[in-house]
Coordinates of C-alpha atoms in Angstrom, one line a residue:
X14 CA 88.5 19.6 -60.3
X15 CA 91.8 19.4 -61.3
X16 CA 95.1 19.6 -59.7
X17 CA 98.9 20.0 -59.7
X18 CA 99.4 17.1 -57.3
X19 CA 101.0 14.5 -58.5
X20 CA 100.3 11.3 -56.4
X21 CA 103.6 8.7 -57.2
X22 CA 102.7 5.3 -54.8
X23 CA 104.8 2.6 -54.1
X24 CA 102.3 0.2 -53.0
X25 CA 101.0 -3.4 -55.2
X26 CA 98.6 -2.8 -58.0
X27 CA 95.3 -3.9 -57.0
X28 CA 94.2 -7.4 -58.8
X29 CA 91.1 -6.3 -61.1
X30 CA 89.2 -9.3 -60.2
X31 CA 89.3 -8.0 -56.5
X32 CA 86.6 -5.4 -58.0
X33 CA 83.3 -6.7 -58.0
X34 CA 81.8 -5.1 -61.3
X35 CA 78.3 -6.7 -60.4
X36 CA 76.2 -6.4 -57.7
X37 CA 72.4 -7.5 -56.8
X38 CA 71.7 -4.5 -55.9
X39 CA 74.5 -2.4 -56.8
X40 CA 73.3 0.8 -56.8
X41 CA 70.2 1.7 -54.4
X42 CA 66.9 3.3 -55.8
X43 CA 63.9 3.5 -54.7
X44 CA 60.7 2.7 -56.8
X45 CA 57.5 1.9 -56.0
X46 CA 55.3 -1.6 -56.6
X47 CA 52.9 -1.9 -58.9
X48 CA 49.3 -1.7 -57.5
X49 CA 47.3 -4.5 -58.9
X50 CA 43.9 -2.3 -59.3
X51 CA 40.1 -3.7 -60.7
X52 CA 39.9 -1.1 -63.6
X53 CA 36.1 -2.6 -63.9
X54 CA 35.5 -1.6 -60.0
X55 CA 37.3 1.6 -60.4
X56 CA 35.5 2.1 -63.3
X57 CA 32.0 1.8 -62.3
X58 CA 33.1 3.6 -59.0
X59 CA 34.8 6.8 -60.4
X60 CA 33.2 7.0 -64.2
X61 CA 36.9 6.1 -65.2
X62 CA 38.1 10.2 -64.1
X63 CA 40.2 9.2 -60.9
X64 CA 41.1 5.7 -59.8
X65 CA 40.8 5.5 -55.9
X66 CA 43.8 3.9 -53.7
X67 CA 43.6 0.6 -52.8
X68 CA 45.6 0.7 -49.6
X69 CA 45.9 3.2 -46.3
X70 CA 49.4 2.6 -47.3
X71 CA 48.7 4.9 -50.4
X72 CA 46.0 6.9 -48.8
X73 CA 49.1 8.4 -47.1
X74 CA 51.2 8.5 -50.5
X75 CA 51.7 12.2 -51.8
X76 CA 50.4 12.0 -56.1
X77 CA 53.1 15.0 -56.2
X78 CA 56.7 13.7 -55.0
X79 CA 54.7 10.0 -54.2
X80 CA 56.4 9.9 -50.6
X81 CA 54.9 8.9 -47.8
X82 CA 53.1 12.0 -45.9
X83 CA 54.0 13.6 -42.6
X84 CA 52.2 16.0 -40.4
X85 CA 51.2 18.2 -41.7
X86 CA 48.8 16.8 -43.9
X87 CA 47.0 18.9 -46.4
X88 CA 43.8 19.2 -48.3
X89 CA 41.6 20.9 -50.8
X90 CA 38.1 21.6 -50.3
X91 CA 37.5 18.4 -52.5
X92 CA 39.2 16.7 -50.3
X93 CA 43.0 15.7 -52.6
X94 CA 45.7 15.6 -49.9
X95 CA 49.7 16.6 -50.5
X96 CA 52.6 16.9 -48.2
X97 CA 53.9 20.2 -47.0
X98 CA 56.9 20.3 -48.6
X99 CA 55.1 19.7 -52.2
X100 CA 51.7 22.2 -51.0
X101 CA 54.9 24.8 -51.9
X102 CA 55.9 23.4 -54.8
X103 CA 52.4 23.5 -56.6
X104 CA 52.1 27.2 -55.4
X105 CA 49.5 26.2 -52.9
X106 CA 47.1 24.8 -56.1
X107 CA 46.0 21.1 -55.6
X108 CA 47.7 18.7 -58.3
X109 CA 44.2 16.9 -58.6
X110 CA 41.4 19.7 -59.1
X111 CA 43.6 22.9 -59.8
X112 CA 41.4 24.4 -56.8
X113 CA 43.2 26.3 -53.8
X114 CA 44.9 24.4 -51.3
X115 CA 44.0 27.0 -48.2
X116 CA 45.4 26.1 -44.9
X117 CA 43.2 23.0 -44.5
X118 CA 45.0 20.0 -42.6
X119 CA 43.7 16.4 -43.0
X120 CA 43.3 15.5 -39.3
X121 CA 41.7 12.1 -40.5
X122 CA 44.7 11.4 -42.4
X123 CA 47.0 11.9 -40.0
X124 CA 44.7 10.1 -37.1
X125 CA 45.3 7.1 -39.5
X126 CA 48.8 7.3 -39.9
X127 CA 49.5 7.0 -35.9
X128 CA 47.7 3.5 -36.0
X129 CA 50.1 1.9 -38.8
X130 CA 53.7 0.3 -38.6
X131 CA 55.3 0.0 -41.8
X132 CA 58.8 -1.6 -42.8
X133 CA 61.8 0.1 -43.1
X134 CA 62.1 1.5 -46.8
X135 CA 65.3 -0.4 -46.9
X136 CA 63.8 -3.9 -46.5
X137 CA 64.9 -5.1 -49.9
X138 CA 68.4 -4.3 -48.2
X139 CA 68.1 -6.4 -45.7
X140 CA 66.4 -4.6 -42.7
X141 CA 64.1 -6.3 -40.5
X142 CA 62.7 -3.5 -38.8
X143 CA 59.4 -2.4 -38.3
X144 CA 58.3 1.2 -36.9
X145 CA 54.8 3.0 -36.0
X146 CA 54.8 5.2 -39.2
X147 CA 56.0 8.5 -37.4
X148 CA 59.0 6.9 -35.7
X149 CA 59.8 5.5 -39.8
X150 CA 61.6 8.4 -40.7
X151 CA 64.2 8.5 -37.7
X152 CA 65.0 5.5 -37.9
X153 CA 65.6 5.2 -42.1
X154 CA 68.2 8.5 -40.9
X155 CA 70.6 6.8 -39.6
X156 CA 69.5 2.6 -40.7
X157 CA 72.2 0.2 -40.9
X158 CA 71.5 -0.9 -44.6
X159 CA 70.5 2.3 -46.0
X160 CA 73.2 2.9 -48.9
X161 CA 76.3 4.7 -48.7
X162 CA 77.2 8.0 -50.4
X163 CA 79.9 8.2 -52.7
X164 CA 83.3 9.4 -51.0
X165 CA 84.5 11.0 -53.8
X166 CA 85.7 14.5 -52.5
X167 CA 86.5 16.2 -55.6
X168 CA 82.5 16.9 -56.6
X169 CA 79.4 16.7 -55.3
X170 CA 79.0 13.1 -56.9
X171 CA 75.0 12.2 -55.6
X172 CA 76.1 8.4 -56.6
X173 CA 74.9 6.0 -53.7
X174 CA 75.1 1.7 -53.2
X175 CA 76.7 -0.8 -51.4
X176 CA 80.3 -0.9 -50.5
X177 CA 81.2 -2.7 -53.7
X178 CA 79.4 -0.9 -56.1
X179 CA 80.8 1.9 -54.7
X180 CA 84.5 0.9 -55.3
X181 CA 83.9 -0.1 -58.5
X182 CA 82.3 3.7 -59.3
X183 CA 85.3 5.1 -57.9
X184 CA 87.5 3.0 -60.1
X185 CA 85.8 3.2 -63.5
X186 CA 84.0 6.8 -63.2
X187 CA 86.6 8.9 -61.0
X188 CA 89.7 7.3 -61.8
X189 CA 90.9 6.6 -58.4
X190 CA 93.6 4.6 -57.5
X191 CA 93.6 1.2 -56.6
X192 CA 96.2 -0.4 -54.0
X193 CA 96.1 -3.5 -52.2
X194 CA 98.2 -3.9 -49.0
X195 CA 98.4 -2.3 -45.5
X196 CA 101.2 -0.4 -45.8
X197 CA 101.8 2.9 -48.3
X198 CA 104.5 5.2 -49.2
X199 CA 102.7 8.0 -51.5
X200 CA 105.1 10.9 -52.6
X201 CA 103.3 13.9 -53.2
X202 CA 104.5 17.1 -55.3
X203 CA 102.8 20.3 -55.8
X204 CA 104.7 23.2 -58.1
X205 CA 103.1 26.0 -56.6
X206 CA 102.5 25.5 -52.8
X207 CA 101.4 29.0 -51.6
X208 CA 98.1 28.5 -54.1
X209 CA 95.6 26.7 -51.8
X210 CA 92.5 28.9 -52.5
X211 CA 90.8 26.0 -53.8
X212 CA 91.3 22.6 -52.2
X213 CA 93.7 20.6 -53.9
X214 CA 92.9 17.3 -53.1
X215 CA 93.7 13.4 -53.6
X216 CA 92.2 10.5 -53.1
X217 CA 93.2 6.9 -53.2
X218 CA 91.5 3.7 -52.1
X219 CA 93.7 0.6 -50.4
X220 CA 92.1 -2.8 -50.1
X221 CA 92.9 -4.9 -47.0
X222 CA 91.7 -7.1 -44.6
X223 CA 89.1 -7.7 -47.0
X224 CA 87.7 -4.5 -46.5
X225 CA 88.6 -0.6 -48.1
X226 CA 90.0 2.3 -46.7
X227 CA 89.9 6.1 -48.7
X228 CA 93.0 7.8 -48.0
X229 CA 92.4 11.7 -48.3
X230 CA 95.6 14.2 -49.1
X231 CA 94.0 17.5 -49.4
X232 CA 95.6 21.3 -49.0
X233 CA 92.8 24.1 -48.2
X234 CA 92.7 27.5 -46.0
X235 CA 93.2 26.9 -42.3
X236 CA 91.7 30.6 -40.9
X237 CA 94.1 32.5 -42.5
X238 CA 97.0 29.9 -42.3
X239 CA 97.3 27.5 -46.0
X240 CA 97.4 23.4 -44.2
X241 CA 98.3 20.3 -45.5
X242 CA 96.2 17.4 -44.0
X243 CA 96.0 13.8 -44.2
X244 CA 93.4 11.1 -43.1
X245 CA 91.8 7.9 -43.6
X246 CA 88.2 6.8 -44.0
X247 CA 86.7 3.6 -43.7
X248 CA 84.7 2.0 -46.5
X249 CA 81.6 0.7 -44.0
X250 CA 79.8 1.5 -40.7
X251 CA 81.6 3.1 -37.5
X252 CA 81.5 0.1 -35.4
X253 CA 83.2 -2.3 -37.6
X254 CA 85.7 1.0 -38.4
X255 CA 86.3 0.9 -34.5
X256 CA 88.6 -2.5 -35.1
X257 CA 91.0 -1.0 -37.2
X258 CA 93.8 1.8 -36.2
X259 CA 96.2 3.6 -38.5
X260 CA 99.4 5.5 -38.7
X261 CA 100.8 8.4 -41.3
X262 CA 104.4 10.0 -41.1
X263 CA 105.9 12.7 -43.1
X264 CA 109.4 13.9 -42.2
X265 CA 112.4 15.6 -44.2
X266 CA 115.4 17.2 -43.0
X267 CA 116.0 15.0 -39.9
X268 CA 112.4 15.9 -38.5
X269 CA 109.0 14.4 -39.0
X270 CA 105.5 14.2 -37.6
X271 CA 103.3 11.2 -36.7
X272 CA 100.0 10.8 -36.4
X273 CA 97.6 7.7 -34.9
X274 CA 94.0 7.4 -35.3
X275 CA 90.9 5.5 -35.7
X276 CA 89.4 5.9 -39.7
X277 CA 86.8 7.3 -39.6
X278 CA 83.5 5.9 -41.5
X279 CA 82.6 7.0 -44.9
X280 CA 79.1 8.0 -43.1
X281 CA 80.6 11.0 -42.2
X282 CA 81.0 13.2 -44.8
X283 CA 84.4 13.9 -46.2
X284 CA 83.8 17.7 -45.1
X285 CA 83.1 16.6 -41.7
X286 CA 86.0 14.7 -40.6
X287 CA 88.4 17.3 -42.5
X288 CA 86.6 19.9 -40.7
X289 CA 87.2 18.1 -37.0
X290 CA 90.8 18.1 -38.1
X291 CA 91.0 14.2 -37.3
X292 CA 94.3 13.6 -39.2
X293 CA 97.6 14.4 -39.7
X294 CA 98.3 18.4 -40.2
X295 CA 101.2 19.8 -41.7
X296 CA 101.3 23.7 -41.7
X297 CA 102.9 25.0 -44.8
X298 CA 105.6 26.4 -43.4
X299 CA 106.9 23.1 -41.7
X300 CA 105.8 21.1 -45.2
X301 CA 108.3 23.6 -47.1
X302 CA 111.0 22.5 -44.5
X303 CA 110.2 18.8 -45.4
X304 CA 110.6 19.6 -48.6
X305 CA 114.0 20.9 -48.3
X306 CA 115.7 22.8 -51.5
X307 CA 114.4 26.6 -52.6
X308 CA 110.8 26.2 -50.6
X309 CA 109.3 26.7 -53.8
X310 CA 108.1 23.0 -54.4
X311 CA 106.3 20.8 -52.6
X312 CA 107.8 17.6 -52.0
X313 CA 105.8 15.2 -49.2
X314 CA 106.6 11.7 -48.9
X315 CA 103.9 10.7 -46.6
X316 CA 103.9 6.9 -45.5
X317 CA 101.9 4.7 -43.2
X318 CA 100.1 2.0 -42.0
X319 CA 96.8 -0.1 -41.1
X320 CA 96.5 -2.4 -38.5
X321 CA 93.2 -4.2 -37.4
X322 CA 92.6 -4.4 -33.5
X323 CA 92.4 -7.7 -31.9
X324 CA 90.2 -8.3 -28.7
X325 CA 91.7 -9.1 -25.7
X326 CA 89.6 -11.8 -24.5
X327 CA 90.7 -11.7 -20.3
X328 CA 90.6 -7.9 -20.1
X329 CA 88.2 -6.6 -23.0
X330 CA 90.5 -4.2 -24.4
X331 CA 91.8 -4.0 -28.0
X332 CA 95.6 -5.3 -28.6
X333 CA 96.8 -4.3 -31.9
X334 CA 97.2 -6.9 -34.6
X335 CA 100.3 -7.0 -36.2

């Protein structure tokens, strides 16, 4: 999407070897083992037409989308099973025998499928966990190691991975900018300021404390009202964001406006948190007084800072760490 923003920062270049351009397991995806079958068993067993699962594990796999299967189960009358959400996307015509599907559940199936516990899908992350198979799902919503989407406001990038694989696709396939430090002093001009029917955004990503922080400069439609806002995300989980607190100012004409926060983790979505107005907001009106001159430019300097939070350790409560 492009824009007539143009983003001039004062902060340090980032060093490029800061940028991890390898990872283990950069980028996430999921793909299934190889199942170590008897082709002479299967053989003599099926006439060599349909090879049998090995496993309850696969019992429970659909053959359409080759996820695990939730109530509720389905079946033919020959007995082939699918998930719901595929029974719809076959046109309700098994995958296996071309027969109708019906309304038929697989109680069986699903009988089974209480008595297991499985790992989390995201073992080969890391996670330790392990559920009864309904309770899986839930828990793979909101696990710990599951991989983080790609902050990237401008599209509807469906990249996902780990934190650095995730800077480095930022860097190399969106051309963000790189800045290392914990304070910035980003000047931000825009030619034609009353034109915010599609969201003029920027982003740029600042590396400190050994961790990174997205900072998001966007203009969009308030209710009726055209808003500049600010804020800061948090390249990780919300309770490691919780130890770190930041500042942005923009002023002009002998007035300005501060805001304080806590970022805010890149597990919420970038719509979300802009959407919760959790950052600084600048009405147009008041960012054309910033901007001094005719009001028909746009001119914001907007500075700031991050800080990480230090415990207190003989009350508990977070001192800031300057």
């Amino acid at each position: 999407m492009e824009s007539s923003i143009e983003c001039v920062s004062y902060s340090d270049g980032m060093d490029e070897d800061e940028i991890s351009h390898s990872h283990p397991y950069s980028q996430y995806s999921s793909s299934k083992s190889s199942h170590n079958i008897n082709s002479n068993n299967n053989s003599n067993l099926t006439g060599g037409l349909i090879t049998p699962p090995t496993s309850v594990h696969e019992l429970l796999e659909c053959p359409v989308c080759t996820n695990s299967m939730y109530p509720p189960i389905h079946q033919c009358h020959n007995g082939h099973t699918l998930c719901s959400t595929c029974k719809v996307r076959v046109h309700n015509r098994c995958p296996t025998c071309r027969q109708e599907l019906g309304d038929i559940r697989c109680l069986a199936l699903e009988m089974v499928a209480e008595s297991l516990e499985l790992p989390c899908k995201y073992c080969s992350l890391g996670c330790p966990e392990i559920f009864p198979y309904y309770s899986k799902l839930k828990h793979e919503a909101v696990c710990n190691f599951r991989p983080y989407k790609c902050p990237y406001a401008g599209s509807e990038c469906s990249v996902v991975g780990d934190i650095q694989f995730l800077v480095a696709h930022l860097r190399d396939d969106h051309k963000v900018d790189m800045h290392s430090g914990c304070t910035f002093n980003h000047r931000y001009v825009k030619s034609n300021p009353r034109d915010v029917e599609n969201a003029t955004w920027m982003l740029t990503v600042f590396h400190c404390f050994g961790q990174y922080f997205c900072l998001h400069f966007e203009a969009f439609q308030l209710g009726m009202a055209p808003v500049y806002m600010a804020f800061l995300r948090f390249m990780g989980d919300e309770i490691v964001a919780r130890n770190y607190s930041y500042s942005l100012e923009v002023g002009g004409n002998g007035r300005k406006l501060i805001w304080e926060g806590t970022p805010r983790s890149i597990r919420d979505s970038h719509r979300k948190v802009r959407d919760s107005h959790d950052g600084l907001i600048i009405q147009r009106n008041m960012a054309l007084f910033f901007s001094g001159g005719d009001r028909k430019e746009l001119k914001l300097r907007v500075t700031g800072r991050i800080w990480k939070e230090q415990q207190n350790p003989d009350g508990g409560a977070c001192i800031p760490n300057l």
